[in-house]
mmCIF file of N, CA and C in Angstrom:
data_model
loop_
_atom_site.group_PDB
_atom_site.id
_atom_site.type_symbol
_atom_site.label_atom_id
_atom_site.label_comp_id
_atom_site.label_asym_id
_atom_site.label_seq_id
_atom_site.Cartn_x
_atom_site.Cartn_y
_atom_site.Cartn_z
ATOM 1 N N MET A 1 28.644 -23.190 34.830
ATOM 2 C CA MET A 1 27.343 -22.589 35.005
ATOM 3 C C MET A 1 27.458 -21.097 34.695
ATOM 4 N N ALA A 2 26.593 -20.603 33.842
ATOM 5 C CA ALA A 2 26.632 -19.215 33.411
ATOM 6 C C ALA A 2 26.038 -18.317 34.466
ATOM 7 N N SER A 3 26.661 -17.193 34.661
ATOM 8 C CA SER A 3 26.129 -16.234 35.625
ATOM 9 C C SER A 3 24.983 -15.461 35.004
ATOM 10 N N GLU A 4 24.181 -14.830 35.864
ATOM 11 C CA GLU A 4 23.030 -14.079 35.383
ATOM 12 C C GLU A 4 23.450 -12.878 34.556
ATOM 13 N N SER A 5 24.605 -12.279 34.848
ATOM 14 C CA SER A 5 25.053 -11.109 34.125
ATOM 15 C C SER A 5 25.477 -11.448 32.704
ATOM 16 N N SER A 6 25.837 -12.689 32.421
ATOM 17 C CA SER A 6 26.271 -13.044 31.065
ATOM 18 C C SER A 6 25.094 -13.294 30.129
ATOM 19 N N VAL A 7 23.921 -13.564 30.678
ATOM 20 C CA VAL A 7 22.755 -13.824 29.839
ATOM 21 C C VAL A 7 22.351 -12.588 29.039
ATOM 22 N N PRO A 8 22.203 -11.407 29.655
ATOM 23 C CA PRO A 8 21.870 -10.219 28.839
ATOM 24 C C PRO A 8 22.969 -9.882 27.831
ATOM 25 N N LEU A 9 24.225 -10.156 28.205
ATOM 26 C CA LEU A 9 25.317 -9.888 27.277
ATOM 27 C C LEU A 9 25.219 -10.787 26.051
ATOM 28 N N ASP A 10 24.860 -12.055 26.263
ATOM 29 C CA ASP A 10 24.679 -12.971 25.129
ATOM 30 C C ASP A 10 23.493 -12.543 24.268
ATOM 31 N N ALA A 11 22.429 -12.065 24.899
ATOM 32 C CA ALA A 11 21.265 -11.605 24.149
ATOM 33 C C ALA A 11 21.615 -10.348 23.349
ATOM 34 N N ALA A 12 22.386 -9.442 23.946
ATOM 35 C CA ALA A 12 22.816 -8.234 23.248
ATOM 36 C C ALA A 12 23.724 -8.587 22.070
ATOM 37 N N SER A 13 24.582 -9.571 22.277
ATOM 38 C CA SER A 13 25.458 -10.004 21.203
ATOM 39 C C SER A 13 24.671 -10.617 20.054
ATOM 40 N N ALA A 14 23.662 -11.413 20.393
ATOM 41 C CA ALA A 14 22.811 -12.013 19.359
ATOM 42 C C ALA A 14 22.038 -10.945 18.628
ATOM 43 N N GLN A 15 21.573 -9.927 19.365
ATOM 44 C CA GLN A 15 20.834 -8.845 18.756
ATOM 45 C C GLN A 15 21.727 -8.052 17.798
ATOM 46 N N GLN A 16 22.959 -7.781 18.204
ATOM 47 C CA GLN A 16 23.892 -7.067 17.332
ATOM 48 C C GLN A 16 24.185 -7.881 16.069
ATOM 49 N N LYS A 17 24.284 -9.187 16.209
ATOM 50 C CA LYS A 17 24.495 -10.050 15.039
ATOM 51 C C LYS A 17 23.292 -9.974 14.100
ATOM 52 N N THR A 18 22.100 -9.941 14.658
ATOM 53 C CA THR A 18 20.881 -9.800 13.854
ATOM 54 C C THR A 18 20.870 -8.468 13.125
ATOM 55 N N PHE A 19 21.261 -7.386 13.805
ATOM 56 C CA PHE A 19 21.288 -6.064 13.186
ATOM 57 C C PHE A 19 22.323 -6.003 12.064
ATOM 58 N N ARG A 20 23.489 -6.646 12.264
ATOM 59 C CA ARG A 20 24.481 -6.684 11.183
ATOM 60 C C ARG A 20 23.946 -7.453 9.997
ATOM 61 N N GLY A 21 23.185 -8.530 10.268
ATOM 62 C CA GLY A 21 22.575 -9.295 9.185
ATOM 63 C C GLY A 21 21.543 -8.466 8.419
ATOM 64 N N LEU A 22 20.759 -7.655 9.158
ATOM 65 C CA LEU A 22 19.792 -6.787 8.505
ATOM 66 C C LEU A 22 20.481 -5.717 7.661
ATOM 67 N N ARG A 23 21.608 -5.225 8.161
ATOM 68 C CA ARG A 23 22.353 -4.222 7.390
ATOM 69 C C ARG A 23 22.860 -4.833 6.085
ATOM 70 N N ARG A 24 23.391 -6.020 6.172
ATOM 71 C CA ARG A 24 23.891 -6.718 4.984
ATOM 72 C C ARG A 24 22.724 -7.011 4.024
ATOM 73 N N PHE A 25 21.601 -7.467 4.571
ATOM 74 C CA PHE A 25 20.423 -7.737 3.746
ATOM 75 C C PHE A 25 19.969 -6.499 2.998
ATOM 76 N N ASN A 26 19.888 -5.361 3.688
ATOM 77 C CA ASN A 26 19.466 -4.115 3.043
ATOM 78 C C ASN A 26 20.439 -3.661 1.966
ATOM 79 N N LEU A 27 21.716 -3.872 2.205
ATOM 80 C CA LEU A 27 22.708 -3.511 1.197
ATOM 81 C C LEU A 27 22.566 -4.393 -0.047
ATOM 82 N N ILE A 28 22.399 -5.694 0.144
ATOM 83 C CA ILE A 28 22.216 -6.612 -0.985
ATOM 84 C C ILE A 28 20.939 -6.285 -1.735
ATOM 85 N N MET A 29 19.838 -6.047 -1.021
ATOM 86 C CA MET A 29 18.568 -5.740 -1.672
ATOM 87 C C MET A 29 18.636 -4.385 -2.388
ATOM 88 N N GLY A 30 19.415 -3.457 -1.856
ATOM 89 C CA GLY A 30 19.605 -2.175 -2.530
ATOM 90 C C GLY A 30 20.259 -2.362 -3.905
ATOM 91 N N PHE A 31 21.317 -3.175 -3.942
ATOM 92 C CA PHE A 31 21.970 -3.442 -5.229
ATOM 93 C C PHE A 31 21.041 -4.214 -6.166
ATOM 94 N N LEU A 32 20.301 -5.165 -5.630
ATOM 95 C CA LEU A 32 19.365 -5.931 -6.458
ATOM 96 C C LEU A 32 18.298 -5.031 -7.074
ATOM 97 N N HIS A 33 17.707 -4.152 -6.257
ATOM 98 C CA HIS A 33 16.695 -3.233 -6.771
ATOM 99 C C HIS A 33 17.306 -2.217 -7.770
ATOM 100 N N LEU A 34 18.522 -1.800 -7.516
ATOM 101 C CA LEU A 34 19.195 -0.899 -8.436
ATOM 102 C C LEU A 34 19.377 -1.555 -9.810
ATOM 103 N N ILE A 35 19.876 -2.789 -9.799
ATOM 104 C CA ILE A 35 20.053 -3.531 -11.056
ATOM 105 C C ILE A 35 18.725 -3.766 -11.756
ATOM 106 N N GLN A 36 17.711 -4.164 -10.997
ATOM 107 C CA GLN A 36 16.378 -4.395 -11.580
ATOM 108 C C GLN A 36 15.810 -3.104 -12.171
ATOM 109 N N GLY A 37 15.948 -1.986 -11.454
ATOM 110 C CA GLY A 37 15.414 -0.715 -11.934
ATOM 111 C C GLY A 37 16.079 -0.265 -13.218
ATOM 112 N N ILE A 38 17.401 -0.394 -13.280
ATOM 113 C CA ILE A 38 18.109 -0.024 -14.499
ATOM 114 C C ILE A 38 17.708 -0.940 -15.647
ATOM 115 N N PHE A 39 17.637 -2.234 -15.387
ATOM 116 C CA PHE A 39 17.231 -3.192 -16.417
ATOM 117 C C PHE A 39 15.814 -2.897 -16.916
ATOM 118 N N MET A 40 14.903 -2.630 -15.996
ATOM 119 C CA MET A 40 13.509 -2.352 -16.364
ATOM 120 C C MET A 40 13.434 -1.093 -17.228
ATOM 121 N N TRP A 41 14.224 -0.083 -16.897
ATOM 122 C CA TRP A 41 14.200 1.150 -17.680
ATOM 123 C C TRP A 41 14.732 0.900 -19.094
ATOM 124 N N VAL A 42 15.791 0.077 -19.181
ATOM 125 C CA VAL A 42 16.409 -0.194 -20.482
ATOM 126 C C VAL A 42 15.473 -1.009 -21.385
ATOM 127 N N VAL A 43 14.797 -2.012 -20.855
ATOM 128 C CA VAL A 43 13.978 -2.887 -21.686
ATOM 129 C C VAL A 43 12.523 -2.417 -21.804
ATOM 130 N N SER A 44 12.169 -1.317 -21.154
ATOM 131 C CA SER A 44 10.774 -0.882 -21.213
ATOM 132 C C SER A 44 10.418 -0.415 -22.614
ATOM 133 N N ASN A 45 9.151 -0.574 -22.928
ATOM 134 C CA ASN A 45 8.662 -0.141 -24.246
ATOM 135 C C ASN A 45 7.829 1.137 -24.099
ATOM 136 N N ASP A 46 7.117 1.493 -25.149
ATOM 137 C CA ASP A 46 6.346 2.732 -25.141
ATOM 138 C C ASP A 46 4.915 2.554 -24.629
ATOM 139 N N LYS A 47 4.632 1.450 -23.972
ATOM 140 C CA LYS A 47 3.288 1.203 -23.473
ATOM 141 C C LYS A 47 2.908 2.248 -22.425
ATOM 142 N N THR A 48 1.770 2.869 -22.621
ATOM 143 C CA THR A 48 1.297 3.872 -21.668
ATOM 144 C C THR A 48 -0.119 3.530 -21.217
ATOM 145 N N TYR A 49 -0.476 4.030 -20.064
ATOM 146 C CA TYR A 49 -1.811 3.850 -19.520
ATOM 147 C C TYR A 49 -2.399 5.231 -19.246
ATOM 148 N N PRO A 50 -3.647 5.438 -19.653
ATOM 149 C CA PRO A 50 -4.251 6.747 -19.422
ATOM 150 C C PRO A 50 -4.612 6.944 -17.950
ATOM 151 N N ILE A 51 -4.346 8.126 -17.451
ATOM 152 C CA ILE A 51 -4.699 8.516 -16.094
ATOM 153 C C ILE A 51 -5.766 9.608 -16.224
ATOM 154 N N PHE A 52 -6.930 9.322 -15.667
ATOM 155 C CA PHE A 52 -8.075 10.230 -15.789
ATOM 156 C C PHE A 52 -8.378 10.919 -14.472
ATOM 157 N N THR A 53 -8.940 12.114 -14.574
ATOM 158 C CA THR A 53 -9.556 12.754 -13.413
ATOM 159 C C THR A 53 -11.036 12.415 -13.490
ATOM 160 N N ASN A 54 -11.664 12.223 -12.386
ATOM 161 C CA ASN A 54 -13.099 11.896 -12.346
ATOM 162 C C ASN A 54 -13.819 12.887 -11.444
ATOM 163 N N TYR A 55 -14.472 13.818 -12.089
ATOM 164 C CA TYR A 55 -15.267 14.802 -11.373
ATOM 165 C C TYR A 55 -16.725 14.679 -11.801
ATOM 166 N N LEU A 56 -17.592 15.145 -10.981
ATOM 167 C CA LEU A 56 -19.005 15.171 -11.318
ATOM 168 C C LEU A 56 -19.390 16.566 -11.796
ATOM 169 N N THR A 57 -20.273 16.607 -12.791
ATOM 170 C CA THR A 57 -20.825 17.872 -13.243
ATOM 171 C C THR A 57 -22.346 17.836 -13.089
ATOM 172 N N PHE A 58 -22.889 18.979 -12.867
ATOM 173 C CA PHE A 58 -24.336 19.072 -12.677
ATOM 174 C C PHE A 58 -24.997 19.344 -14.020
ATOM 175 N N ASP A 59 -25.907 18.442 -14.384
ATOM 176 C CA ASP A 59 -26.667 18.592 -15.631
ATOM 177 C C ASP A 59 -27.939 19.359 -15.300
ATOM 178 N N ARG A 60 -28.024 20.611 -15.789
ATOM 179 C CA ARG A 60 -29.155 21.475 -15.463
ATOM 180 C C ARG A 60 -30.466 21.006 -16.116
ATOM 181 N N SER A 61 -30.348 20.296 -17.223
ATOM 182 C CA SER A 61 -31.589 19.859 -17.894
ATOM 183 C C SER A 61 -32.269 18.718 -17.157
ATOM 184 N N THR A 62 -31.473 17.805 -16.558
ATOM 185 C CA THR A 62 -32.066 16.675 -15.846
ATOM 186 C C THR A 62 -31.926 16.799 -14.330
ATOM 187 N N PHE A 63 -31.237 17.839 -13.865
ATOM 188 C CA PHE A 63 -30.987 18.054 -12.431
ATOM 189 C C PHE A 63 -30.328 16.831 -11.771
ATOM 190 N N THR A 64 -29.318 16.304 -12.462
ATOM 191 C CA THR A 64 -28.574 15.149 -11.930
ATOM 192 C C THR A 64 -27.074 15.427 -12.037
ATOM 193 N N LEU A 65 -26.331 14.639 -11.287
ATOM 194 C CA LEU A 65 -24.884 14.678 -11.382
ATOM 195 C C LEU A 65 -24.441 13.628 -12.379
ATOM 196 N N LYS A 66 -23.533 14.015 -13.273
ATOM 197 C CA LYS A 66 -23.019 13.087 -14.280
ATOM 198 C C LYS A 66 -21.499 13.083 -14.213
ATOM 199 N N PRO A 67 -20.905 11.914 -14.459
ATOM 200 C CA PRO A 67 -19.445 11.860 -14.451
ATOM 201 C C PRO A 67 -18.847 12.657 -15.599
ATOM 202 N N ASN A 68 -17.711 13.240 -15.351
ATOM 203 C CA ASN A 68 -17.018 14.033 -16.368
ATOM 204 C C ASN A 68 -15.533 13.628 -16.369
ATOM 205 N N PRO A 69 -15.220 12.421 -16.830
ATOM 206 C CA PRO A 69 -13.797 12.010 -16.836
ATOM 207 C C PRO A 69 -13.012 12.787 -17.893
ATOM 208 N N GLN A 70 -11.814 13.217 -17.515
ATOM 209 C CA GLN A 70 -10.930 13.911 -18.442
ATOM 210 C C GLN A 70 -9.543 13.327 -18.334
ATOM 211 N N LEU A 71 -8.922 13.149 -19.482
ATOM 212 C CA LEU A 71 -7.569 12.598 -19.508
ATOM 213 C C LEU A 71 -6.606 13.587 -18.874
ATOM 214 N N LEU A 72 -5.897 13.138 -17.833
ATOM 215 C CA LEU A 72 -4.919 13.988 -17.165
ATOM 216 C C LEU A 72 -3.567 13.854 -17.846
ATOM 217 N N TYR A 73 -3.114 12.603 -18.043
ATOM 218 C CA TYR A 73 -1.855 12.342 -18.766
ATOM 219 C C TYR A 73 -1.761 10.862 -19.088
ATOM 220 N N GLU A 74 -0.790 10.523 -19.922
ATOM 221 C CA GLU A 74 -0.503 9.133 -20.278
ATOM 222 C C GLU A 74 0.712 8.708 -19.465
ATOM 223 N N LEU A 75 0.555 7.694 -18.632
ATOM 224 C CA LEU A 75 1.640 7.212 -17.772
ATOM 225 C C LEU A 75 2.440 6.148 -18.505
ATOM 226 N N PRO A 76 3.737 6.385 -18.764
ATOM 227 C CA PRO A 76 4.579 5.347 -19.369
ATOM 228 C C PRO A 76 4.839 4.248 -18.306
ATOM 229 N N PHE A 77 4.352 3.057 -18.574
ATOM 230 C CA PHE A 77 4.350 2.001 -17.579
ATOM 231 C C PHE A 77 5.759 1.513 -17.208
ATOM 232 N N GLY A 78 6.601 1.229 -18.186
ATOM 233 C CA GLY A 78 7.954 0.724 -17.920
ATOM 234 C C GLY A 78 8.777 1.645 -17.033
ATOM 235 N N PRO A 79 8.928 2.907 -17.410
ATOM 236 C CA PRO A 79 9.669 3.825 -16.557
ATOM 237 C C PRO A 79 9.033 4.026 -15.171
ATOM 238 N N ALA A 80 7.717 3.931 -15.067
ATOM 239 C CA ALA A 80 7.068 4.067 -13.750
ATOM 240 C C ALA A 80 7.460 2.919 -12.836
ATOM 241 N N VAL A 81 7.473 1.692 -13.377
ATOM 242 C CA VAL A 81 7.886 0.534 -12.580
ATOM 243 C C VAL A 81 9.373 0.647 -12.235
ATOM 244 N N ALA A 82 10.191 1.069 -13.197
ATOM 245 C CA ALA A 82 11.621 1.247 -12.949
ATOM 246 C C ALA A 82 11.860 2.279 -11.859
ATOM 247 N N LEU A 83 11.103 3.356 -11.889
ATOM 248 C CA LEU A 83 11.242 4.392 -10.870
ATOM 249 C C LEU A 83 10.905 3.863 -9.479
ATOM 250 N N PHE A 84 9.868 3.030 -9.398
ATOM 251 C CA PHE A 84 9.515 2.397 -8.116
ATOM 252 C C PHE A 84 10.687 1.565 -7.594
ATOM 253 N N LEU A 85 11.311 0.777 -8.458
ATOM 254 C CA LEU A 85 12.441 -0.044 -8.049
ATOM 255 C C LEU A 85 13.642 0.802 -7.624
ATOM 256 N N LEU A 86 13.874 1.888 -8.335
ATOM 257 C CA LEU A 86 14.999 2.767 -7.992
ATOM 258 C C LEU A 86 14.767 3.480 -6.661
ATOM 259 N N ILE A 87 13.530 3.876 -6.394
ATOM 260 C CA ILE A 87 13.209 4.483 -5.095
ATOM 261 C C ILE A 87 13.404 3.452 -3.984
ATOM 262 N N SER A 88 13.029 2.212 -4.238
ATOM 263 C CA SER A 88 13.243 1.153 -3.269
ATOM 264 C C SER A 88 14.737 0.945 -3.010
ATOM 265 N N ALA A 89 15.547 1.020 -4.059
ATOM 266 C CA ALA A 89 17.006 0.872 -3.896
ATOM 267 C C ALA A 89 17.559 1.983 -3.021
ATOM 268 N N VAL A 90 17.086 3.205 -3.225
ATOM 269 C CA VAL A 90 17.542 4.348 -2.405
ATOM 270 C C VAL A 90 17.186 4.112 -0.943
ATOM 271 N N ALA A 91 15.974 3.616 -0.690
ATOM 272 C CA ALA A 91 15.548 3.351 0.685
ATOM 273 C C ALA A 91 16.425 2.277 1.341
ATOM 274 N N HIS A 92 16.729 1.217 0.614
ATOM 275 C CA HIS A 92 17.589 0.164 1.157
ATOM 276 C C HIS A 92 18.998 0.688 1.428
ATOM 277 N N PHE A 93 19.545 1.489 0.506
ATOM 278 C CA PHE A 93 20.885 2.055 0.734
ATOM 279 C C PHE A 93 20.879 3.006 1.926
ATOM 280 N N TYR A 94 19.818 3.771 2.097
ATOM 281 C CA TYR A 94 19.716 4.666 3.248
ATOM 282 C C TYR A 94 19.739 3.855 4.546
ATOM 283 N N LEU A 95 18.941 2.788 4.591
ATOM 284 C CA LEU A 95 18.870 1.989 5.818
ATOM 285 C C LEU A 95 20.167 1.255 6.125
ATOM 286 N N SER A 96 20.948 0.956 5.103
ATOM 287 C CA SER A 96 22.201 0.222 5.346
ATOM 288 C C SER A 96 23.397 1.139 5.522
ATOM 289 N N THR A 97 23.227 2.454 5.328
ATOM 290 C CA THR A 97 24.365 3.366 5.482
ATOM 291 C C THR A 97 24.051 4.459 6.490
ATOM 292 N N ILE A 98 23.640 5.625 6.046
ATOM 293 C CA ILE A 98 23.499 6.778 6.948
ATOM 294 C C ILE A 98 22.305 6.670 7.884
ATOM 295 N N GLY A 99 21.304 5.889 7.540
ATOM 296 C CA GLY A 99 20.138 5.752 8.399
ATOM 297 C C GLY A 99 20.193 4.532 9.292
ATOM 298 N N TYR A 100 21.312 3.835 9.299
ATOM 299 C CA TYR A 100 21.422 2.584 10.053
ATOM 300 C C TYR A 100 21.209 2.779 11.550
ATOM 301 N N GLY A 101 21.765 3.816 12.131
ATOM 302 C CA GLY A 101 21.629 4.053 13.563
ATOM 303 C C GLY A 101 20.179 4.242 13.992
ATOM 304 N N ARG A 102 19.461 5.077 13.243
ATOM 305 C CA ARG A 102 18.047 5.300 13.557
ATOM 306 C C ARG A 102 17.217 4.050 13.309
ATOM 307 N N TYR A 103 17.586 3.293 12.292
ATOM 308 C CA TYR A 103 16.893 2.038 11.954
ATOM 309 C C TYR A 103 17.027 1.049 13.116
ATOM 310 N N VAL A 104 18.228 0.862 13.626
ATOM 311 C CA VAL A 104 18.469 -0.056 14.754
ATOM 312 C C VAL A 104 17.736 0.430 15.994
ATOM 313 N N GLU A 105 17.768 1.730 16.223
ATOM 314 C CA GLU A 105 17.081 2.288 17.393
ATOM 315 C C GLU A 105 15.576 2.031 17.328
ATOM 316 N N ALA A 106 15.004 2.239 16.160
ATOM 317 C CA ALA A 106 13.560 2.008 15.993
ATOM 318 C C ALA A 106 13.211 0.527 16.130
ATOM 319 N N ILE A 107 14.029 -0.343 15.576
ATOM 320 C CA ILE A 107 13.778 -1.785 15.675
ATOM 321 C C ILE A 107 13.931 -2.241 17.133
ATOM 322 N N SER A 108 14.910 -1.691 17.822
ATOM 323 C CA SER A 108 15.112 -2.052 19.234
ATOM 324 C C SER A 108 13.898 -1.684 20.077
ATOM 325 N N LYS A 109 13.353 -0.510 19.846
ATOM 326 C CA LYS A 109 12.162 -0.092 20.593
ATOM 327 C C LYS A 109 10.983 -0.996 20.278
ATOM 328 N N THR A 110 10.814 -1.313 18.997
ATOM 329 C CA THR A 110 9.700 -2.147 18.564
ATOM 330 C C THR A 110 9.836 -3.561 19.097
ATOM 331 N N SER A 111 11.049 -4.113 19.028
ATOM 332 C CA SER A 111 11.226 -5.491 19.467
ATOM 333 C C SER A 111 11.009 -5.630 20.981
ATOM 334 N N LYS A 112 11.327 -4.599 21.759
ATOM 335 C CA LYS A 112 11.057 -4.638 23.206
ATOM 336 C C LYS A 112 9.564 -4.650 23.481
ATOM 337 N N LEU A 113 8.829 -3.903 22.672
ATOM 338 C CA LEU A 113 7.381 -3.883 22.840
ATOM 339 C C LEU A 113 6.752 -5.220 22.468
ATOM 340 N N MET A 114 7.305 -5.876 21.450
ATOM 341 C CA MET A 114 6.727 -7.125 20.958
ATOM 342 C C MET A 114 7.012 -8.285 21.915
ATOM 343 N N LEU A 115 8.060 -8.168 22.738
ATOM 344 C CA LEU A 115 8.394 -9.267 23.655
ATOM 345 C C LEU A 115 7.444 -9.331 24.846
ATOM 346 N N TYR A 116 6.777 -8.258 25.142
ATOM 347 C CA TYR A 116 5.932 -8.212 26.343
ATOM 348 C C TYR A 116 4.483 -8.306 26.022
#
Protein backbone atom coordinates (compact mmCIF):
# COMPACT_ATOMS: atom_id res chain seq x y z
CA MET A 1 0.00 0.00 0.00
CA ALA A 2 1.46 3.35 -1.04
CA SER A 3 1.83 6.04 1.54
CA GLU A 4 0.34 9.49 1.04
CA SER A 5 3.79 11.08 0.84
CA SER A 6 4.77 8.96 -2.19
CA VAL A 7 1.82 10.15 -4.28
CA PRO A 8 3.08 13.74 -4.73
CA LEU A 9 6.56 12.36 -5.40
CA ASP A 10 5.17 10.16 -8.19
CA ALA A 11 3.26 13.13 -9.62
CA ALA A 12 6.41 15.28 -9.51
CA SER A 13 8.36 12.52 -11.22
CA ALA A 14 5.72 12.25 -13.94
CA GLN A 15 5.76 16.01 -14.35
CA GLN A 16 9.56 16.05 -14.71
CA LYS A 17 9.30 13.31 -17.33
CA THR A 18 6.75 15.43 -19.21
CA PHE A 19 9.06 18.46 -19.05
CA ARG A 20 11.99 16.42 -20.38
CA GLY A 21 9.73 15.26 -23.21
CA LEU A 22 8.80 18.87 -24.00
CA ARG A 23 12.47 19.83 -24.01
CA ARG A 24 13.25 17.03 -26.45
CA PHE A 25 10.23 17.99 -28.59
CA ASN A 26 11.36 21.63 -28.78
CA LEU A 27 14.87 20.59 -29.71
CA ILE A 28 13.61 18.30 -32.50
CA MET A 29 11.19 20.95 -33.80
CA GLY A 30 13.99 23.53 -33.71
CA PHE A 31 16.12 21.38 -36.01
CA LEU A 32 13.13 20.64 -38.24
CA HIS A 33 12.28 24.33 -38.62
CA LEU A 34 15.95 25.16 -39.21
CA ILE A 35 16.16 22.60 -42.03
CA GLN A 36 12.84 23.76 -43.50
CA GLY A 37 13.89 27.43 -43.35
CA ILE A 38 17.20 26.79 -45.08
CA PHE A 39 15.50 24.62 -47.71
CA MET A 40 12.79 27.24 -48.32
CA TRP A 41 15.40 29.96 -48.75
CA VAL A 42 17.40 27.83 -51.21
CA VAL A 43 14.45 26.83 -53.41
CA SER A 44 12.60 30.16 -53.27
CA ASN A 45 12.06 32.03 -56.49
CA ASP A 46 11.76 35.73 -57.31
CA LYS A 47 8.00 35.88 -56.68
CA THR A 48 7.10 39.09 -54.88
CA TYR A 49 3.89 40.54 -53.52
CA PRO A 50 3.21 44.26 -53.40
CA ILE A 51 2.72 45.83 -49.98
CA PHE A 52 0.65 49.01 -50.10
CA THR A 53 -0.07 51.79 -47.68
CA ASN A 54 -3.72 52.80 -47.59
CA TYR A 55 -4.43 56.35 -46.57
CA LEU A 56 -7.39 58.57 -47.28
CA THR A 57 -7.05 61.92 -49.01
CA PHE A 58 -9.57 64.71 -49.00
CA ASP A 59 -10.89 65.65 -52.43
CA ARG A 60 -11.65 69.38 -52.28
CA SER A 61 -13.73 69.37 -55.44
CA THR A 62 -16.24 66.76 -54.19
CA PHE A 63 -15.66 67.21 -50.42
CA THR A 64 -15.17 63.46 -49.97
CA LEU A 65 -12.48 61.15 -48.73
CA LYS A 66 -10.86 58.99 -51.39
CA PRO A 67 -8.42 56.12 -51.00
CA ASN A 68 -4.82 56.86 -51.89
CA PRO A 69 -2.97 53.51 -52.02
CA GLN A 70 0.78 53.77 -52.57
CA LEU A 71 3.26 50.98 -53.09
CA LEU A 72 5.45 50.70 -50.00
CA TYR A 73 7.68 47.81 -51.18
CA GLU A 74 7.71 44.46 -52.94
CA LEU A 75 7.86 41.58 -50.44
CA PRO A 76 9.87 38.56 -51.68
CA PHE A 77 7.58 35.70 -50.65
CA GLY A 78 10.07 32.79 -50.44
CA PRO A 79 12.59 34.51 -48.16
CA ALA A 80 9.74 35.89 -46.01
CA VAL A 81 8.40 32.37 -45.38
CA ALA A 82 11.95 31.10 -44.78
CA LEU A 83 12.54 33.89 -42.27
CA PHE A 84 9.37 32.90 -40.40
CA LEU A 85 10.62 29.30 -40.15
CA LEU A 86 14.07 30.41 -39.00
CA ILE A 87 12.57 32.64 -36.30
CA SER A 88 10.49 29.66 -35.17
CA ALA A 89 13.67 27.55 -35.01
CA VAL A 90 15.34 30.17 -32.80
CA ALA A 91 12.32 30.16 -30.47
CA HIS A 92 12.37 26.36 -30.18
CA PHE A 93 16.13 26.33 -29.50
CA TYR A 94 15.68 29.03 -26.85
CA LEU A 95 12.97 27.02 -25.09
CA SER A 96 15.03 23.84 -25.15
CA THR A 97 18.29 25.42 -23.95
CA ILE A 98 18.78 28.71 -22.08
CA GLY A 99 15.08 29.47 -21.62
CA TYR A 100 14.17 26.00 -20.37
CA GLY A 101 14.03 26.96 -16.68
CA ARG A 102 11.65 29.87 -17.23
CA TYR A 103 9.60 27.73 -19.64
CA VAL A 104 9.12 24.98 -17.03
CA GLU A 105 8.33 27.56 -14.35
CA ALA A 106 5.65 29.19 -16.52
CA ILE A 107 4.12 25.83 -17.50
CA SER A 108 4.09 24.72 -13.85
CA LYS A 109 2.18 27.84 -12.83
CA THR A 110 -0.27 27.45 -15.70
CA SER A 111 -0.84 23.74 -15.15
CA LYS A 112 -1.65 24.36 -11.44
CA LEU A 113 -4.25 26.90 -12.45
CA MET A 114 -5.78 24.55 -15.01
CA LEU A 115 -6.19 21.72 -12.49
CA TYR A 116 -8.51 23.73 -10.25
